[in-house]
Amino acid sequence: MFAGMMPSSGRVTVPTGFSPPRDIPTAESSDNIDLETSTQAALEEWAAIRRAFEVFKSKLGQDFEPMSPEFEPPQATPFGLALTYRTYSIAGIWMNYYMGMAARSTAGYAIEIGRIAAGLAEDSATVSAISTLVGAAFIESCFCLFVAGVQYQDPVQRHWTIRRLHDIARLTGWQSARQIANGCESAWRKAADLGHGPGYERDPNLTAEEHESVWANPRRIDARIKELSGDEDKLVLAKSERAHYALGLLSVEQDLEKLVLQERG
């Protein structure tokens, strides 16, 4: 027993996760699974989840409805007219709502996510700076766009999604948005290879990344250490080899360049 993890004296009840299994599963149980029965059970569970979401939706008042054209002029997007709400928080609630609902039977929910995301800002491609409020709304929309984006079949919708995710990475410094974009593109290409969707070609107007991602770089620190000669006492990694996932948590990239670490004797 490791000190600090569990009491070392007295009568204690061992958590369920540390208890031995009560029933030992047999090999026969997995062989007797009825595919039709399990599929029906999954469909019933989905229907129950959908009903629960509909109950939640019915409890939201008029304040959660999209703004009317008299307050927000209609904005055309690849997903239809954009949905604009009173606050970014309300838009986030609706994006997460449709993400939970979102295959062909959920394509409508994916389109709704795109309309809401498009309503957060008119055209992020031409913007060089945004407020922290818009940045937070952009970051919150990323995972919703991923869940919806992998379902998109239309090239224009796909290109818009990738452009928006790249713009989010550029404007907020949250480079995970770029990885989410790469995930969408990989899913589209894989689906096309399997014959489950149309082919995908990246928008030629989207500038390709100049540096290679650290996650795709096979180089390891231990290999770099072996490369050092006996006279060198510093281990320096190129900027392109640094991970960037947590960059936005600290500050912007320029702030990290000013950071100096020193050893105290």
Short mmCIF file of C-alpha atoms in Angstrom, two decimals:
data_model
loop_
_atom_site.label_atom_id
_atom_site.label_comp_id
_atom_site.label_asym_id
_atom_site.label_seq_id
_atom_site.Cartn_x
_atom_site.Cartn_y
_atom_site.Cartn_z
CA MET A 1 0.00 0.00 0.00
CA PHE A 2 1.37 3.39 -0.95
CA ALA A 3 1.34 6.01 1.76
CA GLY A 4 -1.29 8.66 1.19
CA MET A 5 -3.44 6.59 -1.13
CA MET A 6 -5.33 4.54 1.46
CA PRO A 7 -5.58 4.63 5.29
CA SER A 8 -2.86 2.52 6.88
CA SER A 9 -4.83 1.63 10.00
CA GLY A 10 -8.38 1.02 11.14
CA ARG A 11 -11.31 -0.61 9.38
CA VAL A 12 -11.85 0.83 5.94
CA THR A 13 -14.15 -0.10 3.11
CA VAL A 14 -12.20 -0.76 -0.04
CA PRO A 15 -13.56 1.19 -3.01
CA THR A 16 -15.36 -0.87 -5.61
CA GLY A 17 -12.62 -0.25 -8.14
CA PHE A 18 -10.10 -2.06 -5.90
CA SER A 19 -12.37 -5.00 -5.08
CA PRO A 20 -12.03 -8.31 -6.91
CA PRO A 21 -14.77 -9.01 -9.46
CA ARG A 22 -17.80 -10.71 -7.95
CA ASP A 23 -18.69 -12.61 -11.09
CA ILE A 24 -16.09 -14.05 -13.40
CA PRO A 25 -17.26 -13.57 -16.99
CA THR A 26 -17.30 -16.67 -19.08
CA ALA A 27 -16.27 -16.98 -22.68
CA GLU A 28 -19.73 -18.24 -23.57
CA SER A 29 -21.43 -14.97 -22.58
CA SER A 30 -19.73 -12.99 -25.36
CA ASP A 31 -20.56 -15.63 -27.96
CA ASN A 32 -24.28 -15.55 -27.21
CA ILE A 33 -24.78 -11.85 -28.01
CA ASP A 34 -27.72 -11.39 -30.33
CA LEU A 35 -26.82 -8.66 -32.81
CA GLU A 36 -30.44 -7.85 -33.58
CA THR A 37 -31.33 -7.58 -29.89
CA SER A 38 -28.33 -5.40 -29.06
CA THR A 39 -29.06 -3.15 -32.05
CA GLN A 40 -32.66 -2.72 -30.92
CA ALA A 41 -31.49 -1.92 -27.39
CA ALA A 42 -29.11 0.71 -28.75
CA LEU A 43 -31.90 2.30 -30.81
CA GLU A 44 -34.17 2.40 -27.77
CA GLU A 45 -31.41 4.03 -25.74
CA TRP A 46 -30.91 6.63 -28.49
CA ALA A 47 -34.65 7.33 -28.53
CA ALA A 48 -34.62 7.81 -24.75
CA ILE A 49 -31.68 10.22 -25.01
CA ARG A 50 -33.45 12.13 -27.75
CA ARG A 51 -36.61 12.43 -25.65
CA ALA A 52 -34.55 13.74 -22.74
CA PHE A 53 -32.99 16.36 -24.99
CA GLU A 54 -36.41 17.39 -26.27
CA VAL A 55 -37.63 17.86 -22.68
CA PHE A 56 -34.62 20.09 -22.01
CA LYS A 57 -35.31 22.08 -25.17
CA SER A 58 -38.96 22.59 -24.23
CA LYS A 59 -37.94 24.22 -20.93
CA LEU A 60 -35.90 26.95 -22.60
CA GLY A 61 -37.73 30.24 -22.92
CA GLN A 62 -37.81 32.88 -25.62
CA ASP A 63 -34.51 34.34 -24.43
CA PHE A 64 -32.82 31.26 -25.90
CA GLU A 65 -34.35 31.73 -29.36
CA PRO A 66 -32.26 33.10 -32.27
CA MET A 67 -32.41 36.83 -32.82
CA SER A 68 -34.95 38.01 -35.38
CA PRO A 69 -33.91 39.76 -38.63
CA GLU A 70 -34.86 43.16 -37.21
CA PHE A 71 -32.02 42.86 -34.67
CA GLU A 72 -29.54 40.80 -36.71
CA PRO A 73 -29.56 40.93 -40.52
CA PRO A 74 -29.65 37.47 -42.15
CA GLN A 75 -26.20 36.17 -43.03
CA ALA A 76 -25.79 33.52 -45.74
CA THR A 77 -23.41 30.64 -44.94
CA PRO A 78 -22.67 27.22 -46.50
CA PHE A 79 -25.14 25.78 -43.96
CA GLY A 80 -28.00 28.18 -44.67
CA LEU A 81 -28.77 31.39 -42.81
CA ALA A 82 -26.59 31.87 -39.73
CA LEU A 83 -28.20 31.60 -36.30
CA THR A 84 -27.25 34.50 -34.03
CA TYR A 85 -28.15 34.55 -30.34
CA ARG A 86 -28.21 37.24 -27.67
CA THR A 87 -25.01 36.00 -26.04
CA TYR A 88 -22.16 33.67 -26.93
CA SER A 89 -23.10 31.54 -23.91
CA ILE A 90 -26.53 30.81 -25.38
CA ALA A 91 -24.92 29.94 -28.71
CA GLY A 92 -22.60 27.54 -26.85
CA ILE A 93 -25.58 25.87 -25.16
CA TRP A 94 -27.24 25.23 -28.51
CA MET A 95 -24.06 23.94 -30.17
CA ASN A 96 -23.54 21.46 -27.34
CA TYR A 97 -27.23 20.53 -27.47
CA TYR A 98 -27.05 19.58 -31.14
CA MET A 99 -23.68 17.89 -30.63
CA GLY A 100 -25.31 15.56 -28.10
CA MET A 101 -27.99 14.70 -30.63
CA ALA A 102 -25.61 14.39 -33.52
CA ALA A 103 -25.12 9.23 -40.17
CA ARG A 104 -27.79 10.32 -42.10
CA SER A 105 -30.41 10.56 -39.34
CA THR A 106 -28.42 13.26 -37.52
CA ALA A 107 -27.30 15.32 -40.52
CA GLY A 108 -29.80 18.04 -39.67
CA TYR A 109 -28.26 18.55 -36.24
CA ALA A 110 -24.80 18.84 -37.80
CA ILE A 111 -26.09 21.57 -40.11
CA GLU A 112 -27.57 23.44 -37.13
CA ILE A 113 -24.15 23.40 -35.44
CA GLY A 114 -22.63 24.92 -38.56
CA ARG A 115 -25.26 27.65 -38.67
CA ILE A 116 -24.67 28.57 -35.03
CA ALA A 117 -20.88 28.53 -35.40
CA ALA A 118 -21.17 30.76 -38.46
CA GLY A 119 -23.27 33.19 -36.45
CA LEU A 120 -20.48 33.77 -33.92
CA ALA A 121 -18.63 36.02 -36.37
CA GLU A 122 -19.32 37.19 -39.90
CA ASP A 123 -15.97 36.44 -41.57
CA SER A 124 -13.05 35.42 -39.38
CA ALA A 125 -10.72 35.03 -42.38
CA THR A 126 -10.35 38.79 -42.78
CA VAL A 127 -9.93 39.54 -39.06
CA SER A 128 -6.53 40.03 -37.45
CA ALA A 129 -7.64 40.33 -33.81
CA ILE A 130 -10.69 39.41 -31.73
CA SER A 131 -11.87 40.05 -28.18
CA THR A 132 -11.35 37.49 -25.43
CA LEU A 133 -15.12 36.96 -25.35
CA VAL A 134 -15.24 35.98 -29.02
CA GLY A 135 -12.09 33.90 -28.58
CA ALA A 136 -13.71 31.89 -25.78
CA ALA A 137 -16.80 31.30 -27.93
CA PHE A 138 -14.60 30.22 -30.84
CA ILE A 139 -12.68 27.73 -28.69
CA GLU A 140 -15.91 26.29 -27.28
CA SER A 141 -17.20 25.72 -30.80
CA CYS A 142 -14.20 23.64 -31.90
CA PHE A 143 -15.24 20.23 -30.61
CA CYS A 144 -18.82 20.82 -31.72
CA LEU A 145 -17.51 21.58 -35.20
CA PHE A 146 -15.50 18.35 -35.14
CA VAL A 147 -18.53 16.21 -34.22
CA ALA A 148 -20.57 17.92 -36.92
CA GLY A 149 -17.76 18.34 -39.44
CA VAL A 150 -16.96 14.66 -39.89
CA GLN A 151 -20.53 14.25 -41.18
CA TYR A 152 -20.37 16.97 -43.82
CA GLN A 153 -20.48 15.80 -47.44
CA ASP A 154 -20.67 19.14 -49.24
CA PRO A 155 -17.24 20.49 -50.30
CA VAL A 156 -18.20 24.09 -49.51
CA GLN A 157 -19.24 23.16 -45.96
CA ARG A 158 -16.04 21.18 -45.50
CA HIS A 159 -13.87 24.04 -46.71
CA TRP A 160 -15.67 26.52 -44.46
CA THR A 161 -15.18 24.26 -41.43
CA ILE A 162 -11.45 23.84 -42.01
CA ARG A 163 -11.00 27.55 -42.67
CA ARG A 164 -12.85 28.45 -39.46
CA LEU A 165 -10.78 26.02 -37.36
CA HIS A 166 -7.54 27.38 -38.82
CA ASP A 167 -8.73 30.93 -38.14
CA ILE A 168 -9.50 29.99 -34.54
CA ALA A 169 -5.95 28.69 -34.11
CA ARG A 170 -4.55 31.85 -35.68
CA LEU A 171 -6.69 34.31 -33.72
CA THR A 172 -6.70 32.64 -30.29
CA GLY A 173 -3.36 30.83 -30.19
CA TRP A 174 -5.24 27.63 -29.28
CA GLN A 175 -3.41 25.34 -31.69
CA SER A 176 -5.57 22.33 -30.83
CA ALA A 177 -8.10 23.81 -33.27
CA ARG A 178 -5.63 23.07 -36.07
CA GLN A 179 -5.35 19.47 -34.90
CA ILE A 180 -9.15 19.20 -34.90
CA ALA A 181 -9.13 20.43 -38.49
CA ASN A 182 -6.57 17.77 -39.38
CA GLY A 183 -8.82 15.19 -37.72
CA CYS A 184 -11.79 16.23 -39.88
CA GLU A 185 -9.70 16.02 -43.04
CA SER A 186 -8.35 12.59 -42.07
CA ALA A 187 -11.89 11.33 -41.39
CA TRP A 188 -13.13 12.57 -44.78
CA ARG A 189 -10.25 10.95 -46.65
CA LYS A 190 -10.63 7.67 -44.76
CA ALA A 191 -14.38 7.58 -45.41
CA ALA A 192 -13.73 8.16 -49.12
CA ASP A 193 -11.18 5.33 -49.19
CA LEU A 194 -13.78 3.01 -47.67
CA GLY A 195 -16.43 4.12 -50.14
CA HIS A 196 -18.57 5.83 -47.50
CA GLY A 197 -18.30 9.40 -48.72
CA PRO A 198 -17.08 11.72 -51.46
CA GLY A 199 -13.41 12.48 -51.94
CA TYR A 200 -11.84 15.47 -50.26
CA GLU A 201 -9.42 18.04 -51.61
CA ARG A 202 -8.20 20.88 -49.41
CA ASP A 203 -9.17 24.37 -50.47
CA PRO A 204 -6.20 25.69 -52.52
CA ASN A 205 -6.71 29.11 -50.94
CA LEU A 206 -5.89 27.69 -47.51
CA THR A 207 -2.21 28.19 -46.79
CA ALA A 208 -0.50 24.96 -45.83
CA GLU A 209 1.43 24.72 -42.60
CA GLU A 210 5.10 25.52 -43.02
CA HIS A 211 6.30 23.52 -40.04
CA GLU A 212 5.86 19.87 -39.27
CA SER A 213 3.79 18.95 -36.24
CA VAL A 214 5.73 17.62 -33.28
CA TRP A 215 3.26 14.72 -33.06
CA ALA A 216 4.14 13.59 -36.60
CA ASN A 217 7.87 14.00 -36.06
CA PRO A 218 9.56 10.66 -35.28
CA ARG A 219 12.53 12.36 -33.69
CA ARG A 220 12.93 11.59 -29.98
CA ILE A 221 14.81 13.52 -27.31
CA ASP A 222 16.83 10.44 -26.35
CA ALA A 223 18.02 10.15 -29.95
CA ARG A 224 19.00 13.80 -29.92
CA ILE A 225 21.06 13.28 -26.76
CA LYS A 226 23.03 10.54 -28.48
CA GLU A 227 23.78 12.95 -31.33
CA LEU A 228 25.47 15.45 -29.04
CA SER A 229 29.24 15.44 -28.97
CA GLY A 230 31.15 15.24 -25.74
CA ASP A 231 32.05 18.94 -25.86
CA GLU A 232 28.45 20.13 -25.99
CA ASP A 233 26.56 20.60 -22.76
CA LYS A 234 23.31 22.07 -24.04
CA LEU A 235 20.29 20.30 -25.44
CA VAL A 236 18.47 22.59 -27.85
CA LEU A 237 15.33 21.59 -29.70
CA ALA A 238 14.20 23.49 -32.74
CA LYS A 239 11.09 25.57 -32.34
CA SER A 240 9.24 23.33 -34.79
CA GLU A 241 9.83 20.36 -32.48
CA ARG A 242 8.02 21.85 -29.50
CA ALA A 243 4.52 20.79 -28.61
CA HIS A 244 1.95 23.53 -29.00
CA TYR A 245 -1.18 22.08 -27.41
CA ALA A 246 -0.95 24.12 -24.19
CA LEU A 247 0.35 27.28 -25.80
CA GLY A 248 -2.90 29.18 -25.45
CA LEU A 249 -3.17 28.30 -21.75
CA LEU A 250 -0.13 30.39 -20.88
CA SER A 251 -0.33 33.30 -23.26
CA VAL A 252 0.65 34.13 -26.80
CA GLU A 253 3.69 32.68 -28.50
CA GLN A 254 5.66 35.91 -28.21
CA ASP A 255 5.42 35.78 -24.41
CA LEU A 256 6.96 32.30 -24.34
CA GLU A 257 9.93 33.53 -26.37
CA LYS A 258 10.73 35.97 -23.56
CA LEU A 259 10.72 33.21 -20.92
CA VAL A 260 14.18 32.49 -19.49
CA LEU A 261 14.91 29.56 -17.18
CA GLN A 262 18.05 29.63 -15.04
CA GLU A 263 19.56 27.22 -12.54
CA ARG A 264 20.40 28.54 -9.09
CA GLY A 265 23.50 27.21 -7.45
#
